[in-house]
Short mmCIF file of C-alpha atoms and ligand atoms in Angstrom, two decimals:
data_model
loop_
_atom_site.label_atom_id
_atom_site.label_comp_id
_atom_site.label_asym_id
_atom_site.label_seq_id
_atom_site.Cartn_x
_atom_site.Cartn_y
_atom_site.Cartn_z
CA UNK P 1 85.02 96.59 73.69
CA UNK P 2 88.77 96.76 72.71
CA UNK P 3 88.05 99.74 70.13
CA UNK P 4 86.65 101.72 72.87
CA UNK P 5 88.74 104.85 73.54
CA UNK P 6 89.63 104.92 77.44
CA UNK P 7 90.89 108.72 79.13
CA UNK P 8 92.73 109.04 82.20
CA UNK P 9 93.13 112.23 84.43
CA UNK P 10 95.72 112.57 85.92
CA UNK P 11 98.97 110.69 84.90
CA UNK P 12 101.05 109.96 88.49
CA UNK P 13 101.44 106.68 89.77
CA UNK P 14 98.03 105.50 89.36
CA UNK P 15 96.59 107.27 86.31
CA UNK P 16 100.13 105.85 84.19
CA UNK P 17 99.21 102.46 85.61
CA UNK P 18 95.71 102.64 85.01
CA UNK P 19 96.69 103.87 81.48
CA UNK P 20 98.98 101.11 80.82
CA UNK P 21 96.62 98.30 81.95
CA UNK P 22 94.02 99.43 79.60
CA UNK P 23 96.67 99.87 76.65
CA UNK P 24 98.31 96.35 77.38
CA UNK P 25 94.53 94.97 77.31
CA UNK P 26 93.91 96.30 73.98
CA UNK P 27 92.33 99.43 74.10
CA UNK P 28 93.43 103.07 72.28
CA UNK P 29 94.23 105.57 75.21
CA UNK P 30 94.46 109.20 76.14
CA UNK P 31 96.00 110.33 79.39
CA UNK P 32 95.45 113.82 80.05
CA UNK P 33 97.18 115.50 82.69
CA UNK P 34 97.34 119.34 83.23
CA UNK P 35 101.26 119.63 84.52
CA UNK P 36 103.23 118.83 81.17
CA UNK P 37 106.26 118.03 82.80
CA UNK P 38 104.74 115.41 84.73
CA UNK P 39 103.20 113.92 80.80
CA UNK P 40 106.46 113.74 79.97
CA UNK P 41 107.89 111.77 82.85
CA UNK P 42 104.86 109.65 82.33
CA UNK P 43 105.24 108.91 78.60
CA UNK P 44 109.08 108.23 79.28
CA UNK P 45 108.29 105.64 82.21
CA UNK P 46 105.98 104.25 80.17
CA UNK P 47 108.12 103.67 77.51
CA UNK P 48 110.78 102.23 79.46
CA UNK P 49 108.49 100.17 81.50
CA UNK P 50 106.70 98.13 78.16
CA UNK P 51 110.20 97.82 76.74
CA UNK P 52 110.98 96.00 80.03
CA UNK P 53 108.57 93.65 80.10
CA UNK P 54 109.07 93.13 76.39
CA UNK P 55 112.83 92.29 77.34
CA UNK P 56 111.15 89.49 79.83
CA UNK P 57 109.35 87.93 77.06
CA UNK P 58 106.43 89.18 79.17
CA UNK P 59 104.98 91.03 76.68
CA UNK P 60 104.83 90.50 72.69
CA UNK P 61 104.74 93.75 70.92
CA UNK P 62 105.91 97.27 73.55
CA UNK P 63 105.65 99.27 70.67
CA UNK P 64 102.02 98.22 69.50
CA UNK P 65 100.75 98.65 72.88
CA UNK P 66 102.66 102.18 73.40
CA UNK P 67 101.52 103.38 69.22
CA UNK P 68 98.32 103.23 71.65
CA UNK P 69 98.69 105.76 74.28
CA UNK P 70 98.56 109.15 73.51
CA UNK P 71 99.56 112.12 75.81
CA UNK P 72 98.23 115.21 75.96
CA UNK P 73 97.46 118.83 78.38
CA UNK P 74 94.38 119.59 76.75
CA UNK P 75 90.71 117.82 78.38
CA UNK P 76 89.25 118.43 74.80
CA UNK P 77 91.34 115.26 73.80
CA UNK P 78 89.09 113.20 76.15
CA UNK P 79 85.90 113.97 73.82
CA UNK P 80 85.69 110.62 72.42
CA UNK P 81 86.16 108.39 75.04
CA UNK P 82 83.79 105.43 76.06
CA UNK P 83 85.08 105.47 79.57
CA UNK P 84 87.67 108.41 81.49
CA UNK P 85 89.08 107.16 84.85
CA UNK P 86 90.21 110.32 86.81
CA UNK P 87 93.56 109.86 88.92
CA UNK P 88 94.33 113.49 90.28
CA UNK P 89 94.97 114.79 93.56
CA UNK P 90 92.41 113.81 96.48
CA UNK P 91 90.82 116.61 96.91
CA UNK P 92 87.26 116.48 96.61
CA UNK P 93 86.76 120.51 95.64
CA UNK P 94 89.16 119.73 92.25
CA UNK P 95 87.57 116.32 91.78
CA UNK P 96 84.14 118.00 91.45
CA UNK P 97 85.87 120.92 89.50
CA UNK P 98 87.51 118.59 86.91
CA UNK P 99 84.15 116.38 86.59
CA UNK P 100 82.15 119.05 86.33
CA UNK P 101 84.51 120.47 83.10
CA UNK P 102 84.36 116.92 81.95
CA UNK P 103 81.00 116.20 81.49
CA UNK P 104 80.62 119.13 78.65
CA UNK P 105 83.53 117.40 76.84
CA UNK P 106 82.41 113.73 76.62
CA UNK P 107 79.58 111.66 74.53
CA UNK P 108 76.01 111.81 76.79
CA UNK P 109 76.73 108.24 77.39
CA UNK P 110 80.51 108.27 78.41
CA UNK P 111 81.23 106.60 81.61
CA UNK P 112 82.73 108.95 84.54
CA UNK P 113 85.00 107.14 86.85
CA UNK P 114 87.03 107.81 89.89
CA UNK P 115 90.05 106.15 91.58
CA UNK P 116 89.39 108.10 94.31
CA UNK P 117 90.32 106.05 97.74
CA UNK P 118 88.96 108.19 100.25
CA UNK P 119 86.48 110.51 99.48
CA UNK P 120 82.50 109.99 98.74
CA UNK P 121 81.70 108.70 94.78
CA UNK P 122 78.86 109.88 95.70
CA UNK P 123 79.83 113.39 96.11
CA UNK P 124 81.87 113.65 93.31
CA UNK P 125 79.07 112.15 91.01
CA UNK P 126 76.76 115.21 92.59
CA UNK P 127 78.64 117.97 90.75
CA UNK P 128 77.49 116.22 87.40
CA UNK P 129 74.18 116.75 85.61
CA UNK P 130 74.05 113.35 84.90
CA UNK P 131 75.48 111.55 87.81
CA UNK P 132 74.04 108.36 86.97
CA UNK P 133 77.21 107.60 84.70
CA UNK P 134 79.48 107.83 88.01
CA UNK P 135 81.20 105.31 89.28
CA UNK P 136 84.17 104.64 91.73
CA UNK P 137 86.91 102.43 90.22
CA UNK P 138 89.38 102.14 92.85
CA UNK P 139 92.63 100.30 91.87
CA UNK P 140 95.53 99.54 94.05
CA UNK P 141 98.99 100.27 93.83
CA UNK P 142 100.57 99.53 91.17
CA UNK P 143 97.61 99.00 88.83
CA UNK P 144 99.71 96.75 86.05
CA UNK P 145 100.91 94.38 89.49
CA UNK P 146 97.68 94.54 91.72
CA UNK P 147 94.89 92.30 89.89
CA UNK P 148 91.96 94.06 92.49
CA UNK P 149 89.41 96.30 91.77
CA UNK P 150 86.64 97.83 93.70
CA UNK P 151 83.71 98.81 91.87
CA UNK P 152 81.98 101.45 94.29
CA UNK P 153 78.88 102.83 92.36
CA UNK P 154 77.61 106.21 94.17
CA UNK P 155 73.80 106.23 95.29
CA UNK P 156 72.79 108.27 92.21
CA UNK P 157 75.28 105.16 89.75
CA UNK P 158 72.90 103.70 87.35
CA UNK P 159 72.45 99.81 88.25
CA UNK P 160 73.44 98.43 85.11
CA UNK P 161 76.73 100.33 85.10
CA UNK P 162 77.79 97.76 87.92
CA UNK P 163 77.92 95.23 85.50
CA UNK P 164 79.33 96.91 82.40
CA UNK P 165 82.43 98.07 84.81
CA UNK P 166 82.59 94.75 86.44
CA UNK P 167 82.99 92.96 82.75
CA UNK P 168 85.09 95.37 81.80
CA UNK P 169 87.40 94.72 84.28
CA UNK P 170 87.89 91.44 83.87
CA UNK P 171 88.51 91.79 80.24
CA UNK P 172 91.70 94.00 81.81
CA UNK P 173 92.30 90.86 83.35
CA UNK P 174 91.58 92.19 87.08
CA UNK P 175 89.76 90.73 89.76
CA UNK P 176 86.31 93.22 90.37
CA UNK P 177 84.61 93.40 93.43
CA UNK P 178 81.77 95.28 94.35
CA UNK P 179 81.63 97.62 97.79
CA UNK P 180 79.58 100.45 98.79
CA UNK P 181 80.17 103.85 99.25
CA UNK P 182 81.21 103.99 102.48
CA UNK P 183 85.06 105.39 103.90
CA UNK P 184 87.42 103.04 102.65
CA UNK P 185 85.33 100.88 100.53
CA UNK P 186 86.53 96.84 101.53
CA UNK P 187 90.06 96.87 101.93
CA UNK P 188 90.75 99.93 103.36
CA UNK P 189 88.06 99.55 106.34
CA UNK P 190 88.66 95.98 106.87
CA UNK P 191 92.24 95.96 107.00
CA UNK P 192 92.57 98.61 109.24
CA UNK P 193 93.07 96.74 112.67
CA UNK P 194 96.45 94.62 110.64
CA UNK P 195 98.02 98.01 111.80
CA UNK P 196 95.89 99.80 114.49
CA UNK P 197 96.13 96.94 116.87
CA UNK P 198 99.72 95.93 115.90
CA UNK P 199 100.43 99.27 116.90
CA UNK P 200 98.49 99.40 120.11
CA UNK P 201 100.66 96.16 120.49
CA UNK P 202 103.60 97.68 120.39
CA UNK P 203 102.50 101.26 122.10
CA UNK P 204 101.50 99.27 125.19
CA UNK P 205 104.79 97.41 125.04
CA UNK P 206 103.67 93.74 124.88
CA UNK P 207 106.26 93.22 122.43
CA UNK P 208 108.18 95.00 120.06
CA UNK P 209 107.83 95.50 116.30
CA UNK P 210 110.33 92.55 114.99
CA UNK P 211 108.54 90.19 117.65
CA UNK P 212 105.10 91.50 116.18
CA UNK P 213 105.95 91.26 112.72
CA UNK P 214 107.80 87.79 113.35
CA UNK P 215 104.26 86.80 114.99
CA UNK P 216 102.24 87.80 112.30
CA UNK P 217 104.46 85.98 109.41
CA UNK P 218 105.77 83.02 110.81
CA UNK P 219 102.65 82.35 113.04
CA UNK P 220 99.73 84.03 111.15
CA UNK P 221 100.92 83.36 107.79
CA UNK P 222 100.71 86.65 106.92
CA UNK P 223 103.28 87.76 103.62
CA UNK P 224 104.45 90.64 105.57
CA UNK P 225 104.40 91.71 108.99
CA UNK P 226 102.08 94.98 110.14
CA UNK P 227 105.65 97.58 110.40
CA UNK P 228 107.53 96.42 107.41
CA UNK P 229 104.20 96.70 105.43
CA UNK P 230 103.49 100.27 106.74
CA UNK P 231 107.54 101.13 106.19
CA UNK P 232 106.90 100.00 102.60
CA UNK P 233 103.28 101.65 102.16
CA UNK P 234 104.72 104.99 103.16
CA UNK P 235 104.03 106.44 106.59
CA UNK P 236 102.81 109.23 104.21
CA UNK P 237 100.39 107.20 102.66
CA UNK P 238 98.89 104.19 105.25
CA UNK P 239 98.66 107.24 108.06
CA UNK P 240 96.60 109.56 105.96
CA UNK P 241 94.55 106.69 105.17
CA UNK P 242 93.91 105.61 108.99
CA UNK P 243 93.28 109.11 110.03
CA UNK P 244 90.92 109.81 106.80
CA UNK P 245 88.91 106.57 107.61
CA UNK P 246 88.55 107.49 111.06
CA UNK P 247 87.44 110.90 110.34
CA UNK P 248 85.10 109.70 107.73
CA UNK P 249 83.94 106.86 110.54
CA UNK P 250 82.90 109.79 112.60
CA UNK P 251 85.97 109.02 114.68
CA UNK P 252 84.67 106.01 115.54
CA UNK P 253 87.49 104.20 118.31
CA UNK P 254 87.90 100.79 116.60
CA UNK P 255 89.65 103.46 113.46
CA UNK P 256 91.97 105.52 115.63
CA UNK P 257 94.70 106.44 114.82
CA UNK P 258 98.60 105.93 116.68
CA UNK P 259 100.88 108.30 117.69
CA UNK P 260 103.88 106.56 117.05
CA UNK P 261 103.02 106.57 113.42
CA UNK P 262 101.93 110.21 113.20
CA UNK P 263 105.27 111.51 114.88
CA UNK P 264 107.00 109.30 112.09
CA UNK P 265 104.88 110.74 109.43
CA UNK P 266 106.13 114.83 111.06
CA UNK P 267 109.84 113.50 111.38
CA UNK P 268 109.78 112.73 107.52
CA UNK P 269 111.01 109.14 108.64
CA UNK P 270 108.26 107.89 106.20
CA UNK P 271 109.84 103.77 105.86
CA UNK P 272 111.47 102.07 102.77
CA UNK P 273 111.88 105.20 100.38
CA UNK P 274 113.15 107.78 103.16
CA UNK P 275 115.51 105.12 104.67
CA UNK P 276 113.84 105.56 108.08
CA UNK P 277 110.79 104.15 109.49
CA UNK P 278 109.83 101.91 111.87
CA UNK P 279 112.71 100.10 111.00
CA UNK P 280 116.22 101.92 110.06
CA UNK P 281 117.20 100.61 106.42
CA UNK P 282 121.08 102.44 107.10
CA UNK P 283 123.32 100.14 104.98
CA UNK P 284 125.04 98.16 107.27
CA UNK P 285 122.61 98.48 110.09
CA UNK P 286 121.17 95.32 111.24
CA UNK P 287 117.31 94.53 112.04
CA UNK P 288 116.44 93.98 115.15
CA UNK P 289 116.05 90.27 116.23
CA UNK P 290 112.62 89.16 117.34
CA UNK P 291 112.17 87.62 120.81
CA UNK P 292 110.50 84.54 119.02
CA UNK P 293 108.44 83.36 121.93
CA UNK P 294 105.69 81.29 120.53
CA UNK P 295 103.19 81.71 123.65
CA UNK P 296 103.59 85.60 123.24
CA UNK P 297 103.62 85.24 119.74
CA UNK P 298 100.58 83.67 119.57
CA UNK P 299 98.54 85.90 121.66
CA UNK P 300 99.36 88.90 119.29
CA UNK P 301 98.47 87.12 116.43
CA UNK P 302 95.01 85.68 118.00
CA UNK P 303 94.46 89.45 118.86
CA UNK P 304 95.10 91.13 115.32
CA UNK P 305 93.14 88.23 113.88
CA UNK P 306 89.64 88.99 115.89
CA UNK P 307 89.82 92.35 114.64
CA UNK P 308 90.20 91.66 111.29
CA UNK P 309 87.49 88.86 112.14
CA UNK P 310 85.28 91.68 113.18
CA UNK P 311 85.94 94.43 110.74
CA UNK P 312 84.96 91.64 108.26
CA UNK P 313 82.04 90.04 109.51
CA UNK P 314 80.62 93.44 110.71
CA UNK P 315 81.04 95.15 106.66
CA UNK P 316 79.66 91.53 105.64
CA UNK P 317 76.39 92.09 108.15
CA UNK P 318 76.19 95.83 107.05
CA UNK P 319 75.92 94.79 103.21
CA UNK P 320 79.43 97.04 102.39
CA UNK P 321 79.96 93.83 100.36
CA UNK P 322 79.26 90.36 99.76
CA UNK P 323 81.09 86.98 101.08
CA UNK P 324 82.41 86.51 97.77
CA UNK P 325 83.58 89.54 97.17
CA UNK P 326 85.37 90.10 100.70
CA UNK P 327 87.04 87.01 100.80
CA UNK P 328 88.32 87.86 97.17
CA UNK P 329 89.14 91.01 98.36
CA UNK P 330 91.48 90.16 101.09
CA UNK P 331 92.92 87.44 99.65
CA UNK P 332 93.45 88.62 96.48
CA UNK P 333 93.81 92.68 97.09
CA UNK P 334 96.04 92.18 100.02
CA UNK P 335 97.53 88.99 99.91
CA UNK P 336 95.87 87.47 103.14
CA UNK P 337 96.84 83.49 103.61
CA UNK P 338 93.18 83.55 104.28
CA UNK P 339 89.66 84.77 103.53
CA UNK P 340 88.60 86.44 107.00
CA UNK P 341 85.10 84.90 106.88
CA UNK P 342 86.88 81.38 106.17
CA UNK P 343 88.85 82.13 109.02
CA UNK P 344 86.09 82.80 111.62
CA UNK P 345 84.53 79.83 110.86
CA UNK P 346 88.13 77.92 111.44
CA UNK P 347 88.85 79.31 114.37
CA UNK P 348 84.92 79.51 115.52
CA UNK P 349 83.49 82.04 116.14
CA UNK P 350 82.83 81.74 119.41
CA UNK P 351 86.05 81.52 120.13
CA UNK P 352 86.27 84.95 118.25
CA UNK P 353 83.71 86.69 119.98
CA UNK P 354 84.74 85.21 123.56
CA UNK P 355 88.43 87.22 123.04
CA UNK P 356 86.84 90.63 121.63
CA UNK P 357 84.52 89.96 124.84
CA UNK P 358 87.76 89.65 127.05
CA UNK P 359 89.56 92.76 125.16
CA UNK P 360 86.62 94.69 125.66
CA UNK P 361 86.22 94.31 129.51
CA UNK P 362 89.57 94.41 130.27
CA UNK P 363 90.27 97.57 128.89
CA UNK P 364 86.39 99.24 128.99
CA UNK P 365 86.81 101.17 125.44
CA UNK P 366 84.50 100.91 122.40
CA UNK P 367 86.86 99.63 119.78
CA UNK P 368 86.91 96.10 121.13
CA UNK P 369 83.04 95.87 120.75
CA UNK P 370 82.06 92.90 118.98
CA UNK P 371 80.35 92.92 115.81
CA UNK P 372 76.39 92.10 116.61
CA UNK P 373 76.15 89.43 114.11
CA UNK P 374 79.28 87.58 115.62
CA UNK P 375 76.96 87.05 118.78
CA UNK P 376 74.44 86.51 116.52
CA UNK P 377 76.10 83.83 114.63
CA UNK P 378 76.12 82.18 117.96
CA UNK P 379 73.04 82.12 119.01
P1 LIG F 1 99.93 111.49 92.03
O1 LIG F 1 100.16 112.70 92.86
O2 LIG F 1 101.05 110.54 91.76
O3 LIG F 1 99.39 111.96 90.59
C1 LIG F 1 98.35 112.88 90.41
C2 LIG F 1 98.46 113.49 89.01
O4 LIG F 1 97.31 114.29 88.78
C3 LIG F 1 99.68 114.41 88.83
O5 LIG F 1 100.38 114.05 87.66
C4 LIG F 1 99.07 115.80 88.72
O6 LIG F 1 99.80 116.63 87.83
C5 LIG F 1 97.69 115.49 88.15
N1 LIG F 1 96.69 116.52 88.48
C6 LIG F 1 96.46 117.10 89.69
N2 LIG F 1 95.43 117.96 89.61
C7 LIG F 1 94.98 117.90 88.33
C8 LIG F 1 93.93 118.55 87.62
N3 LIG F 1 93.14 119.44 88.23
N4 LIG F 1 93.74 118.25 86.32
C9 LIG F 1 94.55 117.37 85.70
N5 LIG F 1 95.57 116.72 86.30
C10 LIG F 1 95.77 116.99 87.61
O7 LIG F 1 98.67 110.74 92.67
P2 LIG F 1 98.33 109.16 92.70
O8 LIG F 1 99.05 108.51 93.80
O9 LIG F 1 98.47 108.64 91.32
O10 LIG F 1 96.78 109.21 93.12
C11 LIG F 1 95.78 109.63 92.25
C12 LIG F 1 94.42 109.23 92.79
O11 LIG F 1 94.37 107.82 92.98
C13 LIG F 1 94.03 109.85 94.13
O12 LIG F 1 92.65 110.06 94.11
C14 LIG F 1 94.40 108.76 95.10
O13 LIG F 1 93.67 108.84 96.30
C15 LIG F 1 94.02 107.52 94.33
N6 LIG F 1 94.70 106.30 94.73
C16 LIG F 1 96.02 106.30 95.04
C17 LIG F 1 96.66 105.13 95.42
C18 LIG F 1 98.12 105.13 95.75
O14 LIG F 1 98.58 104.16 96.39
N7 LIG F 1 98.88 106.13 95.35
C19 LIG F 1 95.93 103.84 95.49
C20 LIG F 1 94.56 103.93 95.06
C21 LIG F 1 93.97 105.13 94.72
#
């Protein structure tokens, strides 16, 4: 499959990095992008980055790979491609636009694919006469570092195309899983509570963020606690997620979204690359010390854990995805110590179900309702 030509739309953070993955793996690419200015920056990074890695002996040949990669502000130069992935702006209106425009430039048999994160495949695959060669490819950020991939195929996605995208993945050397086209595929939906109830956490004022963060890393295991993940995300980026998933969830409580993030998001104080966040990243000024209580600590950790328990064993139950691929997903796409499902059965899942139970009477609201297979798994 090396020979095959591979497009990209779109050529910002995720198209470059899609386009360098396929390069590095072999393949001839074309990145289209219709703001030459931003081509340029891309072609330069790209440049810089494969000399890099070259200098870390982590690649053989940055010049082979980039003699590979060709730029250009024209779709025509897509025509021969095997398989485009389209990285533009998330808007589903120019998504359908750009499809639409692409379909009369590529082979009958060209494979469409999206990186979208949010929006329907499904509805992006409808604005194409053929949209049984759709597919959602969703990578994560940054595609060269992050070895998961969701393979979303759209209700009108030809079966077998599953399985070419899923082996043509791994020849890129990524990990493919496959979820369906619901809001926020696996990782987005099931993750969701490792910052909604941190936050709740901390908006109720159980503890603060260094003594929930502390909790989650040096008691959970976890790489990095909920606020310095979200101050590294991007405010900008992990609250428009939350808010889009709980939109798309018909604003279904267990997705809400927190205040304390959205006024962050409208002061600009966006984390890591604004200097401000959550935390303040000032040179000189310290972090704030966590209480480390281990009782306290504890219960925060037990509590964030039965969600994620829940998300997981709920989008197992509702066929979003199967064991496999959601323990993969978590453990591999986000770096959990843990598969959830592995997890539940650790812990027990009675156990589980008996806190969400608790949570849920003591505070009366919907979003601590228990998955039905948990109570199911029990008998
Ligand atoms: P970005 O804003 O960095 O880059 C988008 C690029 O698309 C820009 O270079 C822009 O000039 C180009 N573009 C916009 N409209 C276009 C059009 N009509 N025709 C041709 N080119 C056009 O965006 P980013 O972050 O790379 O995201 C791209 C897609 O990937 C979005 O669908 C996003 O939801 C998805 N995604 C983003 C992730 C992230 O962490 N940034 C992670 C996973 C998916």
């Amino acid at each position: 499959m090396k020979e095959h030509l591979i497009g990209i739309i779109g050529c910002g953070a995720m198209g470059a990095g899609i386009a360098q993955v396929a390069a590095v793996a072999g393949h001839p690419v074309v990145v289209y992008d219709n703001n030459a200015a931003a081509l340029q920056k891309a072609q330069e990074k790209l440049s810089a980055t494969l000399h890099k890695l070259q200098d870390k002996g982590k690649l053989a040949h940055a010049q082979a790979v980039l003699s590979r990669v060709s730029f250009s502000s024209q779709l025509d130069a897509l025509s021969g491609s095997f398989l485009v992935v389209e990285a533009i702006v998330e808007q589903l209106a120019i998504k359908k636009e750009v499809f639409a425009s692409l379909e009369h430039k590529v082979s009958e048999t060209c494979i469409l694919a999206t990186n979208t994160s949010s929006l329907s495949v499904t509805a992006i695959a409808a604005a194409c006469h053929r949209p049984e060669r759709v597919i959602g490819l969703h990578f994560f950020n940054p595609p060269p570092l992050m070895a998961l991939v969701e393979v979303v195929p759209a209700l009108q996605t030809h079966p077998e195309l599953v399985d070419t995208s899923k082996e043509l993945m791994q020849a890129w050397g990524k990990i493919p899983v496959v979820a369906k086209d619901t809001p926020g595929f696996i990782v987005n939906r099931v993750a969701r509570p490792f910052y909604g109830e941190a936050l709740r956490i901390y908006e109720e004022g159980i503890a603060d963020i260094a003594t929930i963060d502390w909790a989650m890393t040096t008691l959970g295991g976890f790489r990095m606690g909920p606020f310095t993940l979200m101050d590294y995300i991007g405010h900008d980026v992990n609250y428009v997620v939350t808010e889009s998933v709980f939109q798309s969830f018909f604003c279904d409580p267990r997705y809400k979204p927190s205040f304390s993030q959205k006024r962050l998001l409208e002061a600009g104080w966006l984390g890591r690359k604004s200097g401000r966040g959550f935390y303040d990243y000032s040179e000189g000024q310290p972090l704030p010390e966590p209480l480390r209580d281990e009782v306290l600590g504890q219960k925060i950790v037990d509590r964030v854990l039965a969600m994620l328990i829940n998300e997981a064993v709920d989008a197992k139950y509702l066929g979003i995805a199967t064991a496999t691929d959601l323990e993969l997903a978590m453990t591999r796409g986000v770096n959990y110590p843990k598969g959830l499902l592995a997890w539940c059965n650790e812990w027990g899942p009675g156990n589980v179900l008996h806190l969400l139970d608790t949570l849920y009477s003591n505070y009366g609201e919907d979003r601590y309702r228990a998955s039905v297979a948990l109570r199911k798994t029990i008998g």
